[in-house]
CSV table of C-alpha atoms in Angstrom, one decimal:
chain,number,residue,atom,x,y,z
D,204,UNK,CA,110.6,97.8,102.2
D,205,UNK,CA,112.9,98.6,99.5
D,206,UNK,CA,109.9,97.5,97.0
D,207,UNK,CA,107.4,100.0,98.9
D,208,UNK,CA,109.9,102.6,97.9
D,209,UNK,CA,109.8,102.3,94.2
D,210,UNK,CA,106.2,101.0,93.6
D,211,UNK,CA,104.9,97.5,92.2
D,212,UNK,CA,108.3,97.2,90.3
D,213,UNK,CA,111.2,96.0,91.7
D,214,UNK,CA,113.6,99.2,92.7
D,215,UNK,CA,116.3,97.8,90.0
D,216,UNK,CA,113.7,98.2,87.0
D,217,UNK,CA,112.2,101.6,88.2
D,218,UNK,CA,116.0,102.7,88.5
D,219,UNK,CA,116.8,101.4,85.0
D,220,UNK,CA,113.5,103.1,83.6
D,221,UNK,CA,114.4,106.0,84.8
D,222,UNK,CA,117.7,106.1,84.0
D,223,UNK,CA,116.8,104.8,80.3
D,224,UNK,CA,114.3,108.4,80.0
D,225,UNK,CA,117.4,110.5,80.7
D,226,UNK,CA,119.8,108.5,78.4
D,227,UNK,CA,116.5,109.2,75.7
D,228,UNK,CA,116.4,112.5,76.8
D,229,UNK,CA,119.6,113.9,76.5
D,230,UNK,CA,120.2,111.6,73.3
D,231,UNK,CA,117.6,113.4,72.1
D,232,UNK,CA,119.3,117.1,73.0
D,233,UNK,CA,122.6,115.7,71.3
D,234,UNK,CA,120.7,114.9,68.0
D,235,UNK,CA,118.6,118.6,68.3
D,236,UNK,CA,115.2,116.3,68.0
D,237,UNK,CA,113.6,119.2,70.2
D,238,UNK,CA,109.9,116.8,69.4
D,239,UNK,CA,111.5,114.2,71.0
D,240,UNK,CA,113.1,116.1,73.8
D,241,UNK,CA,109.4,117.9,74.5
D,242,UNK,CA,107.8,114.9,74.3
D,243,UNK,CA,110.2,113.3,77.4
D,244,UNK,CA,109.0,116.7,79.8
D,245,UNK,CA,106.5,117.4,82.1
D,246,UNK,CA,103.9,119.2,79.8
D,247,UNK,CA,104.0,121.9,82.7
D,248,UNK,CA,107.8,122.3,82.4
D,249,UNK,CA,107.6,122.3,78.3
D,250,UNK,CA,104.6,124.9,78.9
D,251,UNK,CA,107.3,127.2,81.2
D,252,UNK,CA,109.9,126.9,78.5
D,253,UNK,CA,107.6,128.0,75.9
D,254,UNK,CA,106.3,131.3,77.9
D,255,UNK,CA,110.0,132.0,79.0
D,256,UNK,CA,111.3,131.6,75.3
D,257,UNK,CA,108.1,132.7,73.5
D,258,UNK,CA,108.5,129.2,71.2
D,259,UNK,CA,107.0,126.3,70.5
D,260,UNK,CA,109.1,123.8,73.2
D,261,UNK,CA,110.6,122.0,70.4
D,262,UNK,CA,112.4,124.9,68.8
D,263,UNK,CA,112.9,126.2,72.3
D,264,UNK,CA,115.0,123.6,73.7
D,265,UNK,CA,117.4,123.6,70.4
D,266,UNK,CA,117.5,127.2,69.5
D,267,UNK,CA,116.9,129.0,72.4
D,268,UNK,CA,120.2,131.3,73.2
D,269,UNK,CA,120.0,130.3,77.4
D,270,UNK,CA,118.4,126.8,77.3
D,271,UNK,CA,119.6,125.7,73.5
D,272,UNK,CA,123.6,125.8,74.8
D,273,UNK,CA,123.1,125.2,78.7
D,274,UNK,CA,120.9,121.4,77.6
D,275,UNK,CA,123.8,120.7,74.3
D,276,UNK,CA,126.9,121.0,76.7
D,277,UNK,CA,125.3,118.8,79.3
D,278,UNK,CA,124.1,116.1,76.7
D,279,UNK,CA,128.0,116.0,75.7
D,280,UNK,CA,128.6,114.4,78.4
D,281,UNK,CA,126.2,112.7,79.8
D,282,UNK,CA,127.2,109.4,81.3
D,283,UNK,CA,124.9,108.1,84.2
D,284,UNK,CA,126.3,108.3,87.4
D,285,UNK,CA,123.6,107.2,90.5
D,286,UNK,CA,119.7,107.1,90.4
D,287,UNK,CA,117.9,107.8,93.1
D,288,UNK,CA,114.0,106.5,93.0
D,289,UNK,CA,111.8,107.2,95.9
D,290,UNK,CA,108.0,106.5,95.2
D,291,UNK,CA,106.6,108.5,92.2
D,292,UNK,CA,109.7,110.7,92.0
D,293,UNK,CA,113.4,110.4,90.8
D,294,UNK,CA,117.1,112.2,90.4
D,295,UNK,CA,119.4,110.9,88.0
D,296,UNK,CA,123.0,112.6,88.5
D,297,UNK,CA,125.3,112.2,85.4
D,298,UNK,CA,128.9,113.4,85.0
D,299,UNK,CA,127.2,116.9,83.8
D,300,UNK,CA,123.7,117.4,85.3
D,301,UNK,CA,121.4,116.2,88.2
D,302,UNK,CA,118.0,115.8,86.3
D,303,UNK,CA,114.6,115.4,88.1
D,304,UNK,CA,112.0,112.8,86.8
D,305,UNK,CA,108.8,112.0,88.0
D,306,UNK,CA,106.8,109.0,87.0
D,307,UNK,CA,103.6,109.6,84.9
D,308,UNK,CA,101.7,106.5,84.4
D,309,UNK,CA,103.8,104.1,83.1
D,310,UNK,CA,106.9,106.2,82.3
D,311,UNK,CA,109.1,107.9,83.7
D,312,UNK,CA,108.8,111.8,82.4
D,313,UNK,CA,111.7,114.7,83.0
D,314,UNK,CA,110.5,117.3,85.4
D,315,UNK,CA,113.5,119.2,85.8
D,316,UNK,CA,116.8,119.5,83.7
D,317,UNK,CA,120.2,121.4,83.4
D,318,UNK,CA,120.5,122.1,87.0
D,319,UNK,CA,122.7,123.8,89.3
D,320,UNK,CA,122.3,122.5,93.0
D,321,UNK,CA,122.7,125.5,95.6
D,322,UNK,CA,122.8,125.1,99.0
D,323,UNK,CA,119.9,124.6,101.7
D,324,UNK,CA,117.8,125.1,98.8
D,325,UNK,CA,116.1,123.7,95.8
D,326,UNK,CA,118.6,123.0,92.5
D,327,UNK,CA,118.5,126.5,89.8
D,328,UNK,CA,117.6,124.4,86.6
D,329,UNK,CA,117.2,126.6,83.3
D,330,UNK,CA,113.8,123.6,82.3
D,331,UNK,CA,111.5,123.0,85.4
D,332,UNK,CA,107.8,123.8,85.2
J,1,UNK,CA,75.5,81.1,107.4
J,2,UNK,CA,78.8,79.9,107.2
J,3,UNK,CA,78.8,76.1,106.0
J,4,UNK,CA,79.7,73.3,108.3
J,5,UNK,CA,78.7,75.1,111.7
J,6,UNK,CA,75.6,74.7,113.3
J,7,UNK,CA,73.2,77.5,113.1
J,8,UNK,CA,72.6,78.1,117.0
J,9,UNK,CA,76.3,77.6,118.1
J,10,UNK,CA,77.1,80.6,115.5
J,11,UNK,CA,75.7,83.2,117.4
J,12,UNK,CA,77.0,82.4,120.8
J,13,UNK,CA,80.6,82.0,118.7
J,14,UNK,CA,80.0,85.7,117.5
J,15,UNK,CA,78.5,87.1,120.9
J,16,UNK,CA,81.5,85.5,123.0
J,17,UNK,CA,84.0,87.2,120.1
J,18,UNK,CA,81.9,90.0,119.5
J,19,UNK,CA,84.6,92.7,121.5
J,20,UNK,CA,87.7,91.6,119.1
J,21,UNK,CA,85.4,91.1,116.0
J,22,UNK,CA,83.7,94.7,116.3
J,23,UNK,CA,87.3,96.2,116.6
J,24,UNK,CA,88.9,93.9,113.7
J,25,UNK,CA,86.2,95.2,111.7
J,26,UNK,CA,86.3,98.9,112.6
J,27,UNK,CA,90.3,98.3,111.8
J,28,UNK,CA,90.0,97.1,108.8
J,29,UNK,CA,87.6,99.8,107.7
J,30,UNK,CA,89.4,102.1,108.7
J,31,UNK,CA,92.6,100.8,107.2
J,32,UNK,CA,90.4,100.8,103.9
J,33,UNK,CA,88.8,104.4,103.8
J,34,UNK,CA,92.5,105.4,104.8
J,35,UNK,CA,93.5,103.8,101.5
J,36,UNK,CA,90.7,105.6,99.4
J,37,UNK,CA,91.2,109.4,100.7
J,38,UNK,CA,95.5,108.9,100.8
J,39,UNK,CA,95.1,107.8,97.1
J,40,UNK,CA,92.7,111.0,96.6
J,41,UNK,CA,95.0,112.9,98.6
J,42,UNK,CA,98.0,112.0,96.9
J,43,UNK,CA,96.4,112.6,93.5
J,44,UNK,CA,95.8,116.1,94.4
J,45,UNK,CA,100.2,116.3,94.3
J,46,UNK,CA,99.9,114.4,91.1
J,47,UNK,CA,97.2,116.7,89.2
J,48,UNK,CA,98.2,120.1,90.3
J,49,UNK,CA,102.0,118.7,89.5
J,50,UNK,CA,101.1,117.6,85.9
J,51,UNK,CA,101.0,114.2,86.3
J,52,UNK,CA,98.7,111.1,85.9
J,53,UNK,CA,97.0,109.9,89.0
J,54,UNK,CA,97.8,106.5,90.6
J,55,UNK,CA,95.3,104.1,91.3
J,56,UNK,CA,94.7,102.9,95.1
J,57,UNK,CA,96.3,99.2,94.6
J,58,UNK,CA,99.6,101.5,93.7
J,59,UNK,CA,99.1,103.9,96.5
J,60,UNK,CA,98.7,101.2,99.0
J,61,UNK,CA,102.0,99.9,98.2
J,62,UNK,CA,103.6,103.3,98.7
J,63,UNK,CA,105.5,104.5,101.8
J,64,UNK,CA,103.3,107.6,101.4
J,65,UNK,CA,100.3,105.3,102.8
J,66,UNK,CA,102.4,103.0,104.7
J,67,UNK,CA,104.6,105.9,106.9
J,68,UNK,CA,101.0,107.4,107.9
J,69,UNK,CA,99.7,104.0,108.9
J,70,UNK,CA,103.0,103.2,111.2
J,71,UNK,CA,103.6,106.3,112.6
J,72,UNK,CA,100.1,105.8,113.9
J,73,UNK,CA,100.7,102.0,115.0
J,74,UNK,CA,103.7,102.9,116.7
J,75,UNK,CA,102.6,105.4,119.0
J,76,UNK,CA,99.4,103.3,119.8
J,77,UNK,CA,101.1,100.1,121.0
J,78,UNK,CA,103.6,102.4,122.8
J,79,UNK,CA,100.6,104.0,124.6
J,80,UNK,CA,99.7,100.5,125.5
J,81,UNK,CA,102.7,99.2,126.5
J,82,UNK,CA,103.7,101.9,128.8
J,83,UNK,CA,100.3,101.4,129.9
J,84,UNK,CA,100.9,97.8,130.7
J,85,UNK,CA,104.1,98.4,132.6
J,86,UNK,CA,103.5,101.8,134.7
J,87,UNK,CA,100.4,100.1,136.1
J,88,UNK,CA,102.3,97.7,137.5
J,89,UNK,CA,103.9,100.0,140.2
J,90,UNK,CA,102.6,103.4,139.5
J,91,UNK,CA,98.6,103.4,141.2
J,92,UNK,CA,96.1,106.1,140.7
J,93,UNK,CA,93.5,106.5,144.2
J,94,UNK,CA,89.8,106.0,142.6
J,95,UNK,CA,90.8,104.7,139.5
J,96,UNK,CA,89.6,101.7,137.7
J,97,UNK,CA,92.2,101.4,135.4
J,98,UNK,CA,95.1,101.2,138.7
J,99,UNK,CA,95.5,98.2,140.7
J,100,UNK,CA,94.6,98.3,144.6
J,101,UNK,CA,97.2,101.0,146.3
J,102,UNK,CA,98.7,98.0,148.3
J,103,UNK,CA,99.6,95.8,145.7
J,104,UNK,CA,101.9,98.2,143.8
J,105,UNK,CA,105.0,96.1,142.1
J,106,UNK,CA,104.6,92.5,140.7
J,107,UNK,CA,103.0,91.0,143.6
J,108,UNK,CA,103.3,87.8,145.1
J,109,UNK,CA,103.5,84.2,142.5
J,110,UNK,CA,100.5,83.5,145.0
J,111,UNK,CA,98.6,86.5,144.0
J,112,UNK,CA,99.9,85.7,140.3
J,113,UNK,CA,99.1,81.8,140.8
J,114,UNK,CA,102.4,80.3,139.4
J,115,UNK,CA,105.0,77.8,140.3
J,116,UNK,CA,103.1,75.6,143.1
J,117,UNK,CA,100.6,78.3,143.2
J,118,UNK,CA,99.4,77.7,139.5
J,119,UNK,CA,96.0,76.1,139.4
J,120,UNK,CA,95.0,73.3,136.9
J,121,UNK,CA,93.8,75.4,134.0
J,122,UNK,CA,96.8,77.9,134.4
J,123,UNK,CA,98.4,77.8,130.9
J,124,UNK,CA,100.7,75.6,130.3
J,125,UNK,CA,104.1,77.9,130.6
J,126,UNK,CA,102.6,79.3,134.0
J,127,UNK,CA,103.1,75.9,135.7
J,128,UNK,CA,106.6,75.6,134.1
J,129,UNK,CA,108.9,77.4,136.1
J,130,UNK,CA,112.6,78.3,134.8
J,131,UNK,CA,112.2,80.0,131.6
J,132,UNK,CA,109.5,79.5,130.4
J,133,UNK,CA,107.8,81.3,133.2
J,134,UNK,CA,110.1,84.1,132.7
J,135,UNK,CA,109.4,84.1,129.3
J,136,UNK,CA,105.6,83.9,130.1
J,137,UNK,CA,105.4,86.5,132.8
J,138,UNK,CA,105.9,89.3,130.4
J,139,UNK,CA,105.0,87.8,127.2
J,140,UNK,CA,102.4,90.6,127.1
J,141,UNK,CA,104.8,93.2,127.4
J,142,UNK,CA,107.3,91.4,124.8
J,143,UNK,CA,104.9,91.3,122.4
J,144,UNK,CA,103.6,94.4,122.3
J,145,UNK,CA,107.1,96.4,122.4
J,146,UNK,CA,108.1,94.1,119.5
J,147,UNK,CA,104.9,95.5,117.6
J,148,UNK,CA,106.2,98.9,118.8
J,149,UNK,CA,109.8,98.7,118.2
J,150,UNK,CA,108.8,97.4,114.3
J,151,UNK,CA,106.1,100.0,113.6
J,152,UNK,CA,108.5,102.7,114.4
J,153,UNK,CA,111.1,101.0,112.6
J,154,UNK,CA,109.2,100.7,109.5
J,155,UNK,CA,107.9,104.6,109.9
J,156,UNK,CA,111.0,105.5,109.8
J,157,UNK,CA,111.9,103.4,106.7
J,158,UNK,CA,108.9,104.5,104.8
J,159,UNK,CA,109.3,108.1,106.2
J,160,UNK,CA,112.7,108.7,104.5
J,161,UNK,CA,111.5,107.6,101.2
J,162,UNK,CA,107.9,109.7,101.8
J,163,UNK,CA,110.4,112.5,102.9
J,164,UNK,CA,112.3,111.9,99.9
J,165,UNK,CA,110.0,111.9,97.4
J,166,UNK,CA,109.2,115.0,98.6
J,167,UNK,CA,112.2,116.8,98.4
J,168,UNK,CA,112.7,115.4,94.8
J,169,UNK,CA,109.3,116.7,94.3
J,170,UNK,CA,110.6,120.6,95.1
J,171,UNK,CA,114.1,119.7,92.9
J,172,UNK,CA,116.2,118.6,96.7
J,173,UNK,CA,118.4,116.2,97.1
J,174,UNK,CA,116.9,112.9,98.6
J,175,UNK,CA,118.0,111.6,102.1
J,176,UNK,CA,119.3,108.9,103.4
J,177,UNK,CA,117.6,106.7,105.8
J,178,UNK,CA,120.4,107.5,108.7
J,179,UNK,CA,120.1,111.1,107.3
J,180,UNK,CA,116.0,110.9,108.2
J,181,UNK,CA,116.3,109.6,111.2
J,182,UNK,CA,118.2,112.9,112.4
J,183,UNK,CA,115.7,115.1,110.5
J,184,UNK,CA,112.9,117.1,112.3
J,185,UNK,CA,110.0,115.7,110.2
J,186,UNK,CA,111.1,112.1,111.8
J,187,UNK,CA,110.5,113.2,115.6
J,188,UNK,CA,107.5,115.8,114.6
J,189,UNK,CA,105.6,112.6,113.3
J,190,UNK,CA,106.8,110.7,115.9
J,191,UNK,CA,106.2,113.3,119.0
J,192,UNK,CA,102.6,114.6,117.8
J,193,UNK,CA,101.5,111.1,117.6
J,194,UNK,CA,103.1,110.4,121.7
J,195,UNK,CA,101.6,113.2,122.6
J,196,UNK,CA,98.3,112.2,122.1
J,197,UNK,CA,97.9,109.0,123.2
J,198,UNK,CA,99.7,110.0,126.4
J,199,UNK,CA,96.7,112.5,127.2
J,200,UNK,CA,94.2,109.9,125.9
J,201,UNK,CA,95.7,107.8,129.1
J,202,UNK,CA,95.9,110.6,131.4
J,203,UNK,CA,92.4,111.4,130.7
J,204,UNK,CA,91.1,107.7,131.3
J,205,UNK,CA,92.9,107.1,134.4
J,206,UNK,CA,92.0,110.8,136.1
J,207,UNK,CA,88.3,110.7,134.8
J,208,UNK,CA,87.6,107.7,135.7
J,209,UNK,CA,87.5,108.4,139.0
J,210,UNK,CA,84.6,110.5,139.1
J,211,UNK,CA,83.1,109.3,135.9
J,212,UNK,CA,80.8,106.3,135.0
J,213,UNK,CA,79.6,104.8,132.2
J,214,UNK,CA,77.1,101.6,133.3
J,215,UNK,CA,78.1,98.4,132.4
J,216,UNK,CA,81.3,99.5,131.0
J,217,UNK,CA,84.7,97.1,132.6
J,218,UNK,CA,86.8,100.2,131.6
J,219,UNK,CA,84.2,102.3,134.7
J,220,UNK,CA,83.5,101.1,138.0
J,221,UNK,CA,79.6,100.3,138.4
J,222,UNK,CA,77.9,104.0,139.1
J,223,UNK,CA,77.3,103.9,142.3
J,224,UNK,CA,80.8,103.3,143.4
J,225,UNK,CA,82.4,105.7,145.5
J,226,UNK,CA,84.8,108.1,143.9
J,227,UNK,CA,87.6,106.9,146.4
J,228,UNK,CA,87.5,103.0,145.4
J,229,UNK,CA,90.4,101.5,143.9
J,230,UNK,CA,91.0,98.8,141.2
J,231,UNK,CA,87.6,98.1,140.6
J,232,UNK,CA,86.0,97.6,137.6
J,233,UNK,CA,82.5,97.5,136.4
C-alpha cells in the first residue's frame, strides 16, 4: 500500500525527489538565480507572482520588496526536516518553511512556497498560483 | 478455439460456467472503463491545476483509483454477508430469497446432511466432524467477511492518502492514517456506500413477494402465490 501512495516509485525515491526540488529550489533563492528558481514553479504560481509584482517571475522572486526578502530569509536556513508524499502531491517542512510540491511529469515542481500555516485553514504562502 | 479441448465439450464447459463467466466479464469491464474515466477524471485536477496529465498505468496504481474501487467492494461483500447471516434466522413471509418460516436458525445436521447424516458426495470437510466441520459450516461466511474486513481496510489506507493528496492539493496539512479514520470523509464514503446496498436487499426481499420474473432462481415461478415461502423459481 505504501507504494500505491507515492506512484510507480518506491515512497523513499519520490521522498528524496522531492526533497532534492526544494534543496534546488531554495539553493537557487540563496544564489538570487530567480531563472532557476522560476523554472522549479508551477507555471500558474510563477504567472501569479508576475501579476502580483508586475515582473517578469525571475526578477520577481529576487527583487520584489514582499516576496524578494520573505523567499532569501527562508533559503538561509533551509535544512530539510520531514517530507510528506501522498500520490501526485507533496509538503516538505524545513527548519524555516513548509513548501508545497506537486509532481509534473517526471519531476517534482514547487506549487507553493514561503508559507505561514493558520489554523483550520489552508497555509498563507506569499508564491502559490 | 482454445487448443487442446475438444470442440463440442467447449460449449457445454461455457454454458455450465456461463452465470460466473458473464459476471467475471462484466467485472472486469467495469474495473477497466473505471480505470479510463478515473484517469480522465483525475486529469481534469491535473490540467486546470497546471500540471501534466498522468497516464492510466500510473493512475491505476494510485489510491485515487484504488479508494473508489474498495470503498465499493467493501460495502458489496458486507451487503452479502449480512445477507448470508440474517437469513439464517430472520424470514420474510412470501419471499424467495427467506428460508421456510419454520426452519428459522441453523436447522438440524439432518436437514444440513453432516456428521452421520452427510451423504457420499458431501464434500470432504462435511463428513469430518470436529473442526473441520466447524470450520466448514461457515466457511461461506469466513470468507466473505475476510473480503469485507480487507476491502475496508484497504479503503481506508488508500482513503487517507486520496484524502491527503487532497489537502496538499488546497496547501493543508496531510493526515495521518489514524487521523483518517476519525475524519468525516472516511464514514461519508463508507455510509453512502451501506446505505445503498441495504435498500438494494430490502427491495429484493419485499418485491419479491409480489413480483416475478420467469425463469429467474432469484423469483418464484409466476404463478406462485404471493404467500409461498422459500421457493425459488
Amino acid at each position: 500500500m505504501a507504494t500505491l501512495a507515492a506512484g510507480c516509485a518506491g515512497p523513499g525515491v519520490m521522498e528524496s525527489d522531492a526533497e532534492a526540488s526544494v534543496t534546488d529550489f531554495y539553493a537557487a533563492v540563496a544564489a538570487r538565480d530567480g531563472q532557476a528558481v522560476c523554472d522549479l514553479l508551477l507555471p500558474d504560481a510563477a504567472d501569479a507572482l508576475e501579476q502580483d509584482a508586475g515582473a517578469p517571475c525571475a526578477t520577481a522572486v529576487v527583487e520584489d520588496p514582499q516576496v524578494g526578502p520573505a523567499l532569501a530569509h527562508r533559503a538561509a536556513d533551509a535544512t530539510v526536516s520531514e517530507v510528506h508524499v501522498s500520490g501526485t502531491q507533496a509538503q516538505v517542512v524545513t527548519t524555516s518553511d513548509t513548501v508545497f510540491l506537486a509532481r509534473s511529469g517526471d519531476r517534482w515542481i514547487v506549487t507553493a512556497a514561503a508559507c505561514t500555516a493558520r489554523p483550520e485553514r489552508p497555509y498563507d504562502c506569499e508564491v502559490e498560483a | 478455439m482454445t487448443r487442446g479441448v475438444p470442440a463440442t465439450r467447449l460449449p457445454a464447459a461455457l454454458k455450465v460456467n456461463s452465470l460466473s463467466l458473464f459476471f467475471g466479464l462484466i467485472f472486469l469491464l467495469s474495473l477497466v472503463a473505471q480505470a479510463f474515466v478515473g484517469t480522465a477524471y483525475f486529469n481534469r485536477e491535473q490540467l486546470s491545476g497546471g500540471l501534466r496529465p498522468v497516464g492510466v498505468g500510473d493512475y491505476v496504481l494510485s489510491s485515487s483509483y484504488w479508494v473508489d474501487v474498495t470503498e465499493n467492494w467493501q460495502s458489496e461483500f458486507l451487503q452479502f454477508l449480512l445477507f448470508i447471516l440474517a437469513t439464517v434466522w430472520f424470514v420474510q413471509k412470501g419471499s424467495p430469497e427467506s428460508k421456510a418460516i419454520e426452519k428459522a436458525g441453523r436447522e438440524s445436521d439432518k436437514d444440513q446432511k453432516v456428521g452421520r447424516y452427510a451423504e457420499e458426495d458431501s464434500p470432504a470437510w462435511a463428513r469430518a466432524g470436529g473442526w473441520r466441520l466447524s470450520v466448514y459450516s461457515h466457511s461461506l461466511a469466513l470468507v466473505m467477511g475476510a473480503i469485507f474486513v480487507g476491502s475496508w481496510l484497504a479503503q481506508s489506507v488508500t482513503g487517507a492518502v486520496a484524502y491527503s493528496e487532497e489537502q496538499l492539493r488546497n496547501l493543508q496539512d496531510p493526515v495521518t492514517w489514524t487521523e483518517y479514520l476519525a475524519l468525516p470523509e472516511f464514514w461519508s464514503r463508507t455510509v453512502q456506500n451501506w446505505q445503498s446496498e441495504f435498500l438494494a436487499v430490502l427491495a429484493m426481499v419485499v418485491l419479491s413477494i409480489y413480483l416475478r420474473e420467469r425463469g429467474s432462481p432469484e423469483s418464484k415461478p409466476v404463478g406462485t402465490a404471493h404467500e409461498a415461502t422459500g421457493v425459488e423459481g
